[in-house]
Coordinates of C-alpha atoms in Angstrom, one line a residue:
X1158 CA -16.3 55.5 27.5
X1159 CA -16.3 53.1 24.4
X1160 CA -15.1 55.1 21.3
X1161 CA -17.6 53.5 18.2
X1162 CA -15.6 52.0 15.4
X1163 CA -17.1 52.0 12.1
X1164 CA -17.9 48.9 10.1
X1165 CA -15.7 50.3 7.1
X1166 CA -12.4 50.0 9.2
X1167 CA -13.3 46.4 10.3
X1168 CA -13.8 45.9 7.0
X1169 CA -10.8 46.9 5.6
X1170 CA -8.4 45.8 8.1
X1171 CA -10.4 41.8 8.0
X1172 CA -9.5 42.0 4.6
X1173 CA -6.3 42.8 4.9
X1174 CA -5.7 40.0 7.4
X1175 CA -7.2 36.9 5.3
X1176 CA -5.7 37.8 2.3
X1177 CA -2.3 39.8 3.1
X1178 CA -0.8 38.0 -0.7
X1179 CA -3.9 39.8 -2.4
X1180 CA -3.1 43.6 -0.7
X1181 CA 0.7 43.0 -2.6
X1182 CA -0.3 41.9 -5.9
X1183 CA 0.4 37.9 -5.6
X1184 CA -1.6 35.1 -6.8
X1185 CA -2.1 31.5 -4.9
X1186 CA -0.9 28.5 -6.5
X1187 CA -3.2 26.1 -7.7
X1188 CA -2.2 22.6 -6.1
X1189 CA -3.2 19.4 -8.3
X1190 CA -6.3 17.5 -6.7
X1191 CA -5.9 13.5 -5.4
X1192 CA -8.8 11.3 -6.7
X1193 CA -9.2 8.8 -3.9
X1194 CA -10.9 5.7 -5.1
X1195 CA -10.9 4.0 -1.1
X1196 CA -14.3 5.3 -0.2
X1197 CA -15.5 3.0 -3.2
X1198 CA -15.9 6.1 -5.2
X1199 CA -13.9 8.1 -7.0
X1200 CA -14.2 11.7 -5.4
X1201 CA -11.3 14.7 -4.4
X1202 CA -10.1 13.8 -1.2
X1203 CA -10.5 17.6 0.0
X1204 CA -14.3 16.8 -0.6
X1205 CA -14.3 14.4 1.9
X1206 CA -15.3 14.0 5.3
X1207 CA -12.9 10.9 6.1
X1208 CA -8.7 10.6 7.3
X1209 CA -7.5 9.2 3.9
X1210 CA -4.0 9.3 2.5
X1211 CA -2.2 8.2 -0.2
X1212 CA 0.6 7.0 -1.0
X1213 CA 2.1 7.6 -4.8
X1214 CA 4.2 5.6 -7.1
X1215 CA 7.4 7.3 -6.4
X1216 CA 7.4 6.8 -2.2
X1217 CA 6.7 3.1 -2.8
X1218 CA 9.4 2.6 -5.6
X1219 CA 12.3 4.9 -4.8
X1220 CA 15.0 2.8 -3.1
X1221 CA 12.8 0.3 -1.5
X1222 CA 13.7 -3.1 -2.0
X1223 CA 9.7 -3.5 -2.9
X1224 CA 9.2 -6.4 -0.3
X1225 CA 7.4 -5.5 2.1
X1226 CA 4.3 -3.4 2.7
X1227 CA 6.3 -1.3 5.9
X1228 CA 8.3 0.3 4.1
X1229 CA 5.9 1.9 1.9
X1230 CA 3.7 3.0 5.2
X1231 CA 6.5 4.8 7.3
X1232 CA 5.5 8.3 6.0
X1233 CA 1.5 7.1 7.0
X1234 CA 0.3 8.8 10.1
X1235 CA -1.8 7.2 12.6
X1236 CA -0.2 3.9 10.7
X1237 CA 2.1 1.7 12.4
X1238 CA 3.7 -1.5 10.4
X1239 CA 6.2 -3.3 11.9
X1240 CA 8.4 -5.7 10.2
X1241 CA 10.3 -8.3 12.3
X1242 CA 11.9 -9.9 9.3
X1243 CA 9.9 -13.3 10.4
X1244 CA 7.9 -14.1 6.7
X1245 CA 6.4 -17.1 8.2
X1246 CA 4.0 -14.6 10.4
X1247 CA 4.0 -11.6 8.2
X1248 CA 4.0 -8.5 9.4
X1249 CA 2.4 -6.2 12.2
X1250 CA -0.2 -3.8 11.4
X1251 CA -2.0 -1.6 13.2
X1252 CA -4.6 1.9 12.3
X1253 CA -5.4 4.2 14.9
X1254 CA -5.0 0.9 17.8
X1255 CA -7.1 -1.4 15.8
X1256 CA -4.9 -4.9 15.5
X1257 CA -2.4 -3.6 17.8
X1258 CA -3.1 -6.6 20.5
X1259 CA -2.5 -9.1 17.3
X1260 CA 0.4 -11.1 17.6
X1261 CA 1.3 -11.7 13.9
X1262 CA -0.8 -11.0 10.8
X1263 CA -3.4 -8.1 10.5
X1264 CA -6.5 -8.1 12.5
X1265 CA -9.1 -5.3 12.5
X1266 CA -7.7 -3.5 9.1
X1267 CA -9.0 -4.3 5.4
X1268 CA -7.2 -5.4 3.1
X1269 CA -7.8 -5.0 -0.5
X1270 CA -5.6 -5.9 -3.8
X1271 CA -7.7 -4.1 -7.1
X1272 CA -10.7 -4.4 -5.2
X1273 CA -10.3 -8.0 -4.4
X1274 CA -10.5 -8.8 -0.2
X1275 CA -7.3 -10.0 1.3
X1276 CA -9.4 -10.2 4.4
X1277 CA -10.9 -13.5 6.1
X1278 CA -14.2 -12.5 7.2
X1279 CA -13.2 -12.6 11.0
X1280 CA -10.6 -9.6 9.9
X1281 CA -7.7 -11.3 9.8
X1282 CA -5.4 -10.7 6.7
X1283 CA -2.0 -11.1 5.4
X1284 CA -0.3 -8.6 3.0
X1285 CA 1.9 -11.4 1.4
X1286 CA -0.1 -11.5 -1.4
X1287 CA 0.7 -7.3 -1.8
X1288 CA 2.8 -7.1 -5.3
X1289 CA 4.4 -3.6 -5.4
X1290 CA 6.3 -3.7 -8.3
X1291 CA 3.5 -2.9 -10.4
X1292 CA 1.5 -0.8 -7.6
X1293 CA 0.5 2.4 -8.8
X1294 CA -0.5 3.8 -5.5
X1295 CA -1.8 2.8 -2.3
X1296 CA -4.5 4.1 -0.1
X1297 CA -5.4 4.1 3.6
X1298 CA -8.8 5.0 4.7
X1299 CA -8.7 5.8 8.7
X1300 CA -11.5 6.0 11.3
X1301 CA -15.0 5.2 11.6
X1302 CA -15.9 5.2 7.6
X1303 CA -13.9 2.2 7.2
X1304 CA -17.2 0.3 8.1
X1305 CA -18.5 1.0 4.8
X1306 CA -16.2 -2.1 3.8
X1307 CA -17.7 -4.5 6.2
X1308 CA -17.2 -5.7 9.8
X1309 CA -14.4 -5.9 11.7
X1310 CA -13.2 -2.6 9.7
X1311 CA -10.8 -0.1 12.0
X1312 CA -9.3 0.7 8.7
X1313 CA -8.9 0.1 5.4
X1314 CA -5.4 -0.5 3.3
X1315 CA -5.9 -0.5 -0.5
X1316 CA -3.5 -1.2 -3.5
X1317 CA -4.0 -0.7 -6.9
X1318 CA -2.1 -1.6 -10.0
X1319 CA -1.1 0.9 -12.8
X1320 CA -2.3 1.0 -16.0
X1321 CA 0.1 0.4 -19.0
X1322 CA 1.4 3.1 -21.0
X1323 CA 0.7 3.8 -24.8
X1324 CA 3.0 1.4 -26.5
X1325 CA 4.7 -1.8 -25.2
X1326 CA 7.3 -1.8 -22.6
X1327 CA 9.2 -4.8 -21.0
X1328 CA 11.2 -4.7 -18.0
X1329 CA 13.5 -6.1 -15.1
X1330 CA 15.0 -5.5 -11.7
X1331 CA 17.3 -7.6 -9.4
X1332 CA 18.7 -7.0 -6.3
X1333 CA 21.3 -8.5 -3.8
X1334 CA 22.0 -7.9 -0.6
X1335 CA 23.3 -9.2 2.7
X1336 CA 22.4 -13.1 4.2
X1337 CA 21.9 -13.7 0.8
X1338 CA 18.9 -11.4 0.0
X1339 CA 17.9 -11.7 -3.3
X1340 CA 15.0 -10.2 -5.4
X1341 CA 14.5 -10.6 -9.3
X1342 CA 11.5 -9.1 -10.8
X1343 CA 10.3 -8.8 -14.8
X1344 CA 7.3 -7.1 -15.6
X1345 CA 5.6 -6.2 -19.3
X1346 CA 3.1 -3.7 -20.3
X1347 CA 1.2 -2.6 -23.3
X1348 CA -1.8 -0.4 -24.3
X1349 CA -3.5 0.1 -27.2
X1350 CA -6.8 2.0 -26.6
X1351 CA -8.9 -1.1 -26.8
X1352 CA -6.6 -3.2 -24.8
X1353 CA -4.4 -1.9 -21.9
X1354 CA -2.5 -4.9 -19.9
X1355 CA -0.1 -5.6 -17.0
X1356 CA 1.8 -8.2 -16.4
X1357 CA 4.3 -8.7 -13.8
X1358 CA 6.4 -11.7 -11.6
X1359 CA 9.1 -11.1 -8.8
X1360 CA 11.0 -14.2 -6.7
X1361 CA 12.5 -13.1 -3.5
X1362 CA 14.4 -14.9 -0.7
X1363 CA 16.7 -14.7 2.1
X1364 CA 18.6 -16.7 4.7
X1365 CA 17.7 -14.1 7.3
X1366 CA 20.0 -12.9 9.6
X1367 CA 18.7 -15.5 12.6
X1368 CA 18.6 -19.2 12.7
X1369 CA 15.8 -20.9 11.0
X1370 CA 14.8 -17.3 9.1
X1371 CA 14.8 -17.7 5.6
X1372 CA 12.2 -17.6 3.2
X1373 CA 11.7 -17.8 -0.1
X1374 CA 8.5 -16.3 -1.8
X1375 CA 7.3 -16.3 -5.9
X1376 CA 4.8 -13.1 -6.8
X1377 CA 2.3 -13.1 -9.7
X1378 CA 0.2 -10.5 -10.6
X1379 CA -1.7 -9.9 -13.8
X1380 CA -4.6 -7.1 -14.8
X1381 CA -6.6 -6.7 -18.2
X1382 CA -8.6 -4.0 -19.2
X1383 CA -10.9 -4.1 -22.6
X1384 CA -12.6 -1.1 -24.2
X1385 CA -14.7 -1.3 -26.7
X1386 CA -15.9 2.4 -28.0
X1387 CA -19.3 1.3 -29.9
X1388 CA -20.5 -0.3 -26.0
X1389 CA -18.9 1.9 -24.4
X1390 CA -18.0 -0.7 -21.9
X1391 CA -15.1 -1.2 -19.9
X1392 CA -14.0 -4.9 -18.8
X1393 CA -11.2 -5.2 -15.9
X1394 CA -9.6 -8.5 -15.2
X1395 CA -7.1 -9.0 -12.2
X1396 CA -5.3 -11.7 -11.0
X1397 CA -2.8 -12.4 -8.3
X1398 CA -0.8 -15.7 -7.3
X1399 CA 1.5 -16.3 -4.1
X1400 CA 3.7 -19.0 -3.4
X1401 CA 5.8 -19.7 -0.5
X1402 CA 7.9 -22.5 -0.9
X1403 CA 10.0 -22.4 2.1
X1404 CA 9.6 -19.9 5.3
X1405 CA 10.4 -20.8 8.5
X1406 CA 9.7 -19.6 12.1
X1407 CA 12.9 -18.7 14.2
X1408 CA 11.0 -19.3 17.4
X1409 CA 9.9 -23.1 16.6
X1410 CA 13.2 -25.1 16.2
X1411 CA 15.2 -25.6 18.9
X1412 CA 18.5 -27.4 18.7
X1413 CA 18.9 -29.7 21.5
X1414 CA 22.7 -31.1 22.7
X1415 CA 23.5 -34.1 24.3
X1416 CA 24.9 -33.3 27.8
X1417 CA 28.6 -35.1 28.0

């Protein structure tokens, strides 16, 4: 014999299980919302039906040596970026599978520097032209709404450049490490509230730690934002610059002997 249970009770106890901080008095924390700008839109990422994450100004900064995309990424699930120290093919980048049968470069993934394509329009890219020491954050959008950027889309990698601070600001890094790894970088800001500018330049090279590894690579990047309040418009400018004036492939020189 079934024994009836009244709606009250279920009630009650329901309530009691969803909300067990509510029955002793607490209150939820409100957590700070991420504006996502990779779907071409600024929206919350919780509103969102897509796999998107970012990545903040602290993860890419904080004792990284700021050369390379991979080491920003680590932390990025369904994101694998490899980096075999071998800057004349860049590095290996794969989302979700896509560009994972690519022997160097990226294939399959966009790439996009302040909204300007890194991408060829067969999908192959290289993130040598990435400048992170004035990235402000980075996004990756995962899955099938990556073909809102075009073909050839299994994902989407985005970096964007931060804006300048009130005031003016001028600054410098330089590193040295082993097989002569060396990085100097000097960047400026300023802002304003009618104009807001970034300016910044990093050199970088290395003898590698094989035969016929080194590299040597020069970084410019440059963005200019106008206001002007009786428009109300809002100019961007952005500019980016790579050189490479030496990099060379370990696997095509071969040192030949002369048999005695």
């Amino acid at each position: 014999m079934h024994r009836p249970t009244s709606l009250g009770s279920i009630a009650v106890f329901s309530w009691l299980m969803v909300a067990p901080g509510a029955a002793r008095g607490e209150t939820a924390a409100a957590l700070d919302s991420v504006v996502v700008t990779a779907t071409r839109v600024a929206e919350d990422s919780r509103d969102l039906p897509v796999s998107i994450d970012r990545v903040d100004e602290r993860t890419i900064r904080s004792g990284q040596l700021q050369v390379n995309l991979s080491e920003s990424l680590l932390t990025v699930p369904g994101v694998s970026a490899q980096s075999r120290q071998n800057y004349a093919q860049d590095l290996q980048v794969s989302v979700r599978g896509f560009g994972a049968r690519s022997s160097f470069g990226v294939r399959g993934v966009r790439l996009y520097s302040d909204g300007i394509p890194g991408t060829m329009p067969d999908g192959q890219g290289q993130f040598s032209q990435f400048d992170l020491s004035s990235a402000d954050h980075i996004e990756v959008l995962r899955g099938p709404f990556s073909a809102l950027y075009g073909n050839s889309s299994g994902g989407v990698i985005a970096i964007f450049t931060e804006d300048a601070k009130p005031g003016y600001m001028l600054g410098g890094a330089a590193d040295y490490g082993t097989f002569n790894t060396q990085r100097y970088a000097l960047k400026t800001t300023g802002g304003n509230g009618l104009v807001n500018y970034v300016i910044d330049g990093s050199h970088f090279q290395t003898d590698g730690y094989r035969v016929h590894s080194d590299a040597e690579r020069n970084l410019f990047n440059a963005e200019s934002r106008t206001c002007c309040p009786r428009l109300c418009t809002r100019c961007s400018y952005a500019g980016h610059r790579t050189r490479w004036p030496r990099s060379d492939h370990p696997r095509r020189r071969s040192t030949f002997r002369r048999c005695p």
